[in-house]
Coordinates of C-alpha atoms in Angstrom, one line a residue:
Chain A
M17 CA -29.9 68.8 -5.2
A18 CA -30.7 67.9 -8.6
I19 CA -26.8 66.7 -8.1
F20 CA -27.4 64.9 -4.7
K21 CA -30.4 63.1 -6.8
N22 CA -28.6 62.0 -9.8
S23 CA -25.3 61.1 -7.3
Y24 CA -27.3 58.5 -5.5
A25 CA -29.8 57.3 -8.8
K26 CA -26.3 55.7 -10.5
Y27 CA -25.6 54.1 -7.0
S28 CA -27.4 50.1 -7.1
D29 CA -29.3 48.5 -4.4
E30 CA -26.8 46.7 -2.5
K31 CA -24.6 49.7 -2.0
L32 CA -27.9 52.5 -1.0
M33 CA -28.9 49.4 1.6
G34 CA -24.6 50.1 2.9
Y35 CA -25.3 53.7 2.7
I36 CA -28.4 53.7 4.9
Q37 CA -27.0 51.4 7.4
R38 CA -24.9 54.3 8.2
G39 CA -28.0 56.6 8.4
D40 CA -28.5 58.0 5.4
T41 CA -32.0 59.8 4.5
S42 CA -31.1 60.2 0.7
A43 CA -30.3 57.0 0.4
F44 CA -33.4 55.7 1.6
N45 CA -35.4 58.3 -0.7
E46 CA -33.8 56.4 -3.8
L47 CA -34.5 53.3 -2.3
Y48 CA -38.2 54.1 -1.0
Q49 CA -38.6 55.7 -4.8
R50 CA -37.1 52.5 -6.2
Y51 CA -39.3 49.8 -4.7
S52 CA -42.1 51.7 -3.1
K53 CA -44.9 50.6 -5.6
R54 CA -43.3 47.9 -6.2
L55 CA -44.2 46.4 -3.1
L56 CA -47.2 48.1 -3.0
F57 CA -48.4 46.2 -5.5
Y58 CA -47.3 43.3 -4.1
F59 CA -48.7 43.7 -0.6
F60 CA -52.5 44.3 -2.3
R61 CA -52.4 41.6 -4.7
E62 CA -51.4 39.3 -2.4
L63 CA -53.8 40.2 0.0
G64 CA -56.8 39.9 -1.4
G65 CA -57.4 43.7 -2.2
D66 CA -57.1 45.3 0.7
E67 CA -54.5 48.8 0.0
G68 CA -55.2 49.4 4.0
K69 CA -54.1 46.8 4.6
A70 CA -51.0 46.7 2.2
Q71 CA -50.3 50.5 2.3
D72 CA -49.6 48.9 6.3
F73 CA -47.5 46.6 5.2
L74 CA -45.3 48.9 3.0
Q75 CA -44.0 51.1 6.2
E76 CA -43.9 47.7 8.0
I77 CA -41.1 46.2 5.6
F78 CA -39.7 50.1 4.9
L79 CA -39.9 50.2 9.0
K80 CA -37.5 46.6 9.0
I81 CA -35.0 48.6 6.2
V82 CA -34.7 51.0 8.8
E83 CA -34.5 50.2 12.2
K84 CA -32.6 46.6 11.3
P85 CA -29.9 47.0 8.2
G86 CA -28.4 44.9 9.3
L87 CA -30.6 41.4 9.0
F88 CA -29.3 42.6 4.5
H89 CA -25.9 41.5 3.4
T90 CA -24.5 43.5 0.6
D91 CA -23.5 40.2 -1.3
R92 CA -27.0 39.9 -1.5
S93 CA -29.0 40.7 -4.5
F94 CA -31.4 43.1 -2.6
S95 CA -34.7 42.2 -4.6
T96 CA -34.3 39.1 -4.0
W97 CA -34.5 40.1 -0.3
I98 CA -36.8 42.2 0.1
F99 CA -39.4 40.2 -1.9
T100 CA -38.7 36.9 0.3
V101 CA -39.0 39.5 3.8
A102 CA -42.3 40.5 1.5
Y103 CA -43.4 37.0 0.3
N104 CA -42.4 36.3 4.6
M105 CA -44.6 38.6 5.8
C106 CA -48.0 37.6 3.7
K107 CA -47.0 33.8 4.6
N108 CA -47.1 35.4 8.3
E109 CA -50.6 37.6 7.9
Y110 CA -52.1 34.5 6.2
R111 CA -51.7 32.3 9.1
R112 CA -52.1 35.4 11.8
L113 CA -55.4 36.7 10.8
Q114 CA -56.8 33.8 8.4
V115 CA -57.5 35.8 4.9
R116 CA -57.9 33.1 3.7
E117 CA -61.5 32.8 4.3
I118 CA -62.3 36.5 3.4
V119 CA -61.0 35.6 0.0
E120 CA -62.9 32.0 -0.3
N121 CA -65.8 34.4 0.7
T122 CA -65.1 36.3 -2.7
P123 CA -67.9 36.7 -5.6
D124 CA -68.1 34.0 -7.9
M125 CA -67.7 35.2 -11.9
D126 CA -71.0 35.5 -12.1
E127 CA -71.3 38.3 -9.3
V128 CA -68.5 40.4 -10.4
L129 CA -69.6 40.6 -14.3
Q130 CA -72.6 41.8 -12.6
D131 CA -71.1 44.7 -10.5
C132 CA -68.7 45.6 -13.3
E133 CA -72.2 45.8 -15.8
S134 CA -73.9 48.2 -13.2
E135 CA -71.1 50.5 -11.5
L136 CA -67.9 50.9 -13.6
H137 CA -67.5 53.5 -16.4
P138 CA -70.2 53.0 -19.3
S139 CA -67.4 52.4 -22.2
E140 CA -68.4 49.5 -23.4
K141 CA -64.1 49.0 -23.7
N142 CA -63.8 49.9 -20.5
V143 CA -66.1 47.4 -18.6
D144 CA -64.5 44.4 -20.6
H145 CA -61.0 45.4 -18.8
K146 CA -62.3 46.0 -16.5
T147 CA -64.5 42.9 -16.2
F148 CA -61.3 41.0 -17.2
E149 CA -59.4 43.0 -14.4
R150 CA -61.8 41.5 -11.0
A151 CA -62.3 38.6 -12.5
L152 CA -58.2 38.0 -13.0
L153 CA -57.9 39.5 -8.8
T154 CA -60.6 36.7 -8.1
E155 CA -59.4 34.2 -9.3
L156 CA -55.5 35.2 -8.1
D157 CA -56.4 34.9 -4.3
K158 CA -58.3 31.5 -5.6
L159 CA -54.6 30.0 -6.1
D160 CA -52.7 29.2 -3.6
D161 CA -49.3 31.1 -1.6
G162 CA -46.7 28.9 -3.7
H163 CA -48.7 29.0 -6.9
R164 CA -49.5 32.9 -7.1
T165 CA -46.9 33.9 -5.4
A166 CA -44.5 32.3 -7.9
F167 CA -47.2 34.2 -10.7
L168 CA -46.7 38.0 -8.7
L169 CA -43.0 37.9 -8.1
R170 CA -43.1 36.3 -12.6
H171 CA -45.3 38.2 -14.2
Q172 CA -45.8 41.6 -11.6
Q173 CA -42.4 41.8 -11.4
N174 CA -40.5 40.5 -13.4
L175 CA -37.9 38.1 -11.8
S176 CA -36.2 35.9 -13.0
I177 CA -37.1 32.0 -11.9
R178 CA -33.7 32.0 -10.2
E179 CA -34.8 35.1 -7.7
I180 CA -38.2 33.5 -8.1
G181 CA -36.7 29.8 -6.8
E182 CA -34.7 31.9 -4.2
I183 CA -37.8 33.6 -2.7
L184 CA -39.9 30.4 -2.5
G185 CA -37.2 28.2 -1.7
C186 CA -38.2 26.1 -3.9
S187 CA -36.0 25.0 -7.4
E188 CA -36.1 26.4 -10.5
G189 CA -37.8 23.4 -11.8
T190 CA -40.8 23.8 -9.3
V191 CA -41.1 27.4 -10.3
K192 CA -41.5 26.6 -14.1
S193 CA -44.2 24.1 -13.2
R194 CA -46.0 26.5 -10.8
L195 CA -46.1 29.2 -13.1
F196 CA -47.0 27.1 -16.5
Y197 CA -50.2 25.4 -13.9
T198 CA -51.6 28.9 -12.7
T199 CA -50.9 30.5 -16.1
Q200 CA -52.9 27.5 -17.9
K201 CA -56.2 27.5 -15.3
L202 CA -55.9 31.1 -15.3
A203 CA -56.1 31.8 -18.4
A204 CA -59.0 29.0 -19.2
K205 CA -60.7 30.8 -16.0
L206 CA -60.6 34.3 -17.6
E207 CA -60.9 33.2 -21.1
A208 CA -64.7 34.4 -21.3
F209 CA -63.5 37.9 -20.1
N210 CA -60.3 38.3 -22.6
P211 CA -61.1 41.9 -23.8
Y212 CA -59.3 41.2 -27.1
K213 CA -61.5 37.9 -28.1
A214 CA -62.2 38.1 -31.3
E215 CA -64.8 35.5 -33.1
V216 CA -63.6 32.6 -34.2
P217 CA -63.8 31.6 -38.0
E218 CA -65.5 27.9 -38.4
N219 CA -62.0 26.7 -40.7
E220 CA -60.1 27.7 -38.1
K221 CA -61.3 26.7 -35.4
S222 CA -59.8 23.8 -32.8
K223 CA -58.3 21.1 -34.0
Chain B
M23 CA -50.9 30.9 -46.1
K24 CA -49.3 27.5 -44.4
N25 CA -51.3 24.2 -43.2
P26 CA -51.1 24.2 -39.4
N27 CA -50.9 20.4 -40.0
E28 CA -47.4 20.9 -41.7
N29 CA -46.7 18.8 -39.0
P30 CA -48.6 16.0 -37.3
K31 CA -47.7 16.1 -34.4
V32 CA -48.0 19.4 -33.4
N33 CA -52.4 20.1 -32.5
C34 CA -53.2 23.2 -30.7
D35 CA -53.1 21.6 -27.5
D36 CA -49.0 21.6 -27.6
I37 CA -49.5 24.3 -29.8
Q38 CA -51.4 26.4 -25.8
R39 CA -49.0 24.9 -23.6
L40 CA -46.2 26.4 -25.3
L41 CA -48.0 30.2 -25.6
V42 CA -47.9 29.4 -21.6
N43 CA -44.3 28.8 -21.5
K44 CA -43.7 31.8 -24.0
I45 CA -45.4 34.7 -22.1
S46 CA -42.6 33.7 -19.5
D47 CA -40.5 33.8 -21.8
E48 CA -38.8 30.6 -21.9
L49 CA -38.9 29.2 -24.9
T50 CA -36.6 28.3 -27.5
R51 CA -36.3 29.6 -31.2
D52 CA -36.7 26.5 -32.7
E53 CA -40.5 26.2 -30.5
D54 CA -41.1 29.4 -31.5
R55 CA -41.2 29.7 -35.3
L56 CA -43.1 27.0 -34.6
V57 CA -45.9 28.5 -32.5
E58 CA -46.2 31.8 -34.8
E59 CA -46.3 29.3 -37.6
H60 CA -50.0 27.9 -36.6
L61 CA -51.0 30.8 -35.5
K62 CA -51.5 32.1 -38.5
S63 CA -53.7 29.3 -39.8
C64 CA -55.3 29.0 -36.4
G65 CA -57.4 31.8 -34.5
H66 CA -58.4 29.4 -31.6
C67 CA -55.0 29.3 -30.0
R68 CA -54.6 32.9 -31.3
S69 CA -57.5 33.7 -28.9
Y70 CA -56.0 32.0 -26.5
Q71 CA -52.4 33.7 -27.7
N72 CA -54.8 37.1 -26.8
T73 CA -55.9 35.3 -23.7
L74 CA -52.7 34.7 -22.1
L75 CA -51.1 38.5 -23.3
S76 CA -54.2 40.4 -21.8
L77 CA -53.6 38.5 -18.4
K78 CA -49.9 39.5 -18.4
D79 CA -50.6 42.8 -19.1
S80 CA -52.3 43.4 -16.2
M81 CA -50.3 42.2 -14.1
Q82 CA -48.3 44.7 -14.9
I83 CA -47.7 47.5 -12.3
G84 CA -50.0 50.6 -12.3
R85 CA -52.8 48.8 -14.9
G86 CA -56.1 48.2 -13.3
E87 CA -56.0 50.1 -9.7
K88 CA -54.4 53.1 -9.2
L89 CA -52.4 53.0 -6.0
V90 CA -50.1 55.1 -4.8
P91 CA -48.0 54.7 -1.4
D92 CA -49.1 56.8 1.4
P93 CA -46.8 59.9 1.2
A94 CA -47.2 59.9 4.8
I95 CA -44.9 56.8 5.1
R96 CA -41.7 58.4 3.6
E97 CA -41.6 61.1 6.5
N98 CA -42.6 58.7 9.3
I99 CA -39.8 56.7 8.6
I100 CA -37.2 59.2 7.2
Q101 CA -38.2 61.6 11.1
R102 CA -37.4 58.3 12.5
M103 CA -34.1 57.7 11.0
K104 CA -32.8 61.1 12.3
T105 CA -34.3 60.7 15.8
S106 CA -31.9 57.2 16.3
Q107 CA -29.3 58.1 14.6
P108 CA -26.1 58.8 17.1
Q109 CA -25.2 62.2 16.7
E110 CA -21.9 62.7 14.9
T111 CA -18.7 62.2 16.9
G112 CA -16.5 64.9 17.7
I113 CA -14.3 65.3 21.3
L114 CA -16.1 69.0 21.6
R115 CA -19.6 68.0 21.0
S116 CA -18.9 64.4 22.8
T117 CA -17.9 66.9 26.2
W118 CA -20.3 68.8 25.5
Q119 CA -23.1 66.4 25.7
Y120 CA -21.2 64.7 28.8
V121 CA -21.3 68.0 31.0
K122 CA -25.1 68.4 29.7
S123 CA -25.7 65.3 30.8
V124 CA -24.1 65.6 34.6
F125 CA -26.1 68.8 34.8
Q126 CA -29.1 67.1 34.8
Y127 CA -29.5 65.6 37.4
R128 CA -30.3 67.2 40.4
V129 CA -26.6 67.6 42.8
P130 CA -26.9 69.9 45.5
V131 CA -24.7 73.4 44.9
Y132 CA -23.2 73.0 48.3
Q133 CA -22.3 69.5 47.5
T134 CA -20.3 70.4 43.7
L135 CA -18.4 73.3 45.3
S136 CA -17.4 71.4 48.7
G137 CA -16.0 68.6 46.2
L138 CA -14.4 71.2 44.0
A139 CA -13.1 73.1 47.0
L140 CA -12.2 69.4 47.8
I141 CA -10.5 69.3 44.4
A142 CA -8.6 72.3 44.6
L143 CA -6.4 71.5 47.9
I144 CA -5.6 67.8 46.7
F145 CA -4.6 70.0 43.7
L146 CA -2.4 72.7 45.3
A147 CA -1.3 70.1 48.3
T148 CA 0.1 67.5 45.0
K149 CA 1.9 70.9 43.8
Q150 CA 3.7 72.0 47.1
I151 CA 5.0 68.0 47.5
S152 CA 6.4 68.1 44.3
F153 CA 9.1 70.0 43.3
S154 CA 11.4 69.7 41.6
P155 CA 15.5 70.3 42.9
D156 CA 16.1 73.6 41.1
Q157 CA 12.3 74.7 42.1
R158 CA 12.4 74.1 46.5
P159 CA 12.7 77.3 48.1
P160 CA 15.1 79.0 49.9
E161 CA 15.8 77.7 53.6
P162 CA 14.7 80.1 56.9
R163 CA 17.4 82.6 57.6
S164 CA 17.5 81.7 60.9
L165 CA 18.6 77.6 60.1
V166 CA 21.6 79.5 57.6
R167 CA 24.8 77.9 59.2
M168 CA 27.2 80.4 59.5
E169 CA 30.7 79.5 59.9
M170 CA 31.8 81.3 63.3
P171 CA 35.7 81.8 64.7
A172 CA 37.0 79.4 66.7
P173 CA 36.1 81.1 70.8
T174 CA 39.4 82.3 72.3
Q175 CA 39.9 82.0 76.5
M176 CA 39.0 85.9 76.1
S177 CA 36.2 85.7 74.3
V178 CA 34.6 83.3 76.5
V179 CA 35.3 85.4 79.2
D180 CA 33.6 88.1 77.4
N181 CA 31.0 86.0 76.8
L182 CA 29.5 84.9 79.9
D183 CA 26.9 87.1 81.6
I184 CA 28.7 86.3 85.0
L185 CA 27.8 89.5 85.9
A186 CA 23.7 89.4 85.1
H187 CA 23.5 86.2 87.1
Q188 CA 27.3 85.6 89.5
K189 CA 27.0 82.3 88.2
I190 CA 28.5 80.6 85.7
G191 CA 26.2 78.7 83.3
Q192 CA 22.7 80.2 84.2
S193 CA 21.8 81.3 80.3
A194 CA 21.4 79.7 77.6
K195 CA 23.5 81.9 75.8
D196 CA 26.2 80.7 78.5
D197 CA 26.2 77.2 77.7
T198 CA 26.3 77.7 74.3
T199 CA 29.4 79.4 74.9
L200 CA 31.3 77.4 77.2
T201 CA 29.8 74.4 74.5
R202 CA 31.7 76.0 71.4
F203 CA 34.7 76.8 73.5
I204 CA 35.5 73.0 74.6
V205 CA 34.0 71.9 71.9
S206 CA 36.6 73.8 70.0
T207 CA 39.8 72.3 73.0
M208 CA 39.1 68.7 72.1

């Protein structure tokens, strides 16, 4: 079995899709191993931290791969294609169920901080990290789809600016501008929660 | 230590803008050098950089939530792949599949048997008709033409069955004898 695994591990995503189109389950296994966790985290962050829904979306997207493999053309980049499909699924979900309304009702920063202090691990450092991450989730959910997705694809999925532009259907300049705006906004909101925030000496304050 | 205000055109706002681009790896070498120089002496921008790095770090897969894909997803999909794929297409396999599918219908036995019998009859009839010249069966003995010598006047008289009927031409045998004689004399 190890021999088969190795033989599939060396193939590109696009080549694996070619095999999946012919019903090869081992090729599917390999592709699933490469993308399932990435997609799960992507859906989780896109869908306001709803793990159940993220798992459902994960199943749905892989079913699309298996049942309609012809939708993918092997001359395209698989990662760009799969994240385009994932992005469209989330957009449809926003429209259909208006999950943004739920997001709007998420607790504000003070509540998040209080929850973390009371519920999480007693270790001081751990509380700081958790606080920061929860605050980040909350702030991410407040962003509009285009800005949040650009940020997730860049910093969670490590996709290039060009790939993100292709997925979102906009120019590289627009992607850069969205990334800049989002990063700046998040940094401003989260600076107070930074676990590594250093005490700034008086002589090194902002100039 | 160099003075952060060495370049009078660069202040903390500029550096922080560059830092935002830096976490997306979008700085040129010169910009990067400028930022590094500034950070050496500016605690405020270092703190801002830490926030950005924490932000980027928190976005990495595996940080924060302990999410694992549900193992049932993979199993369900593989099962579905196996059931939805067509069987291998060998001629024997496809024939067998066809025969099996035919027998899945509830066809009455007598209809099947009579159909088979009809097919067999048609086959045999076709076989009878389509003999090649070499395979043609011999004609019945009665139809074989026998070479017979021309009858003489005496043999005609001998062969006529006058005694039995007191007249000539009362039997088929007489007719044949006379006819042959007449034909031979013409």
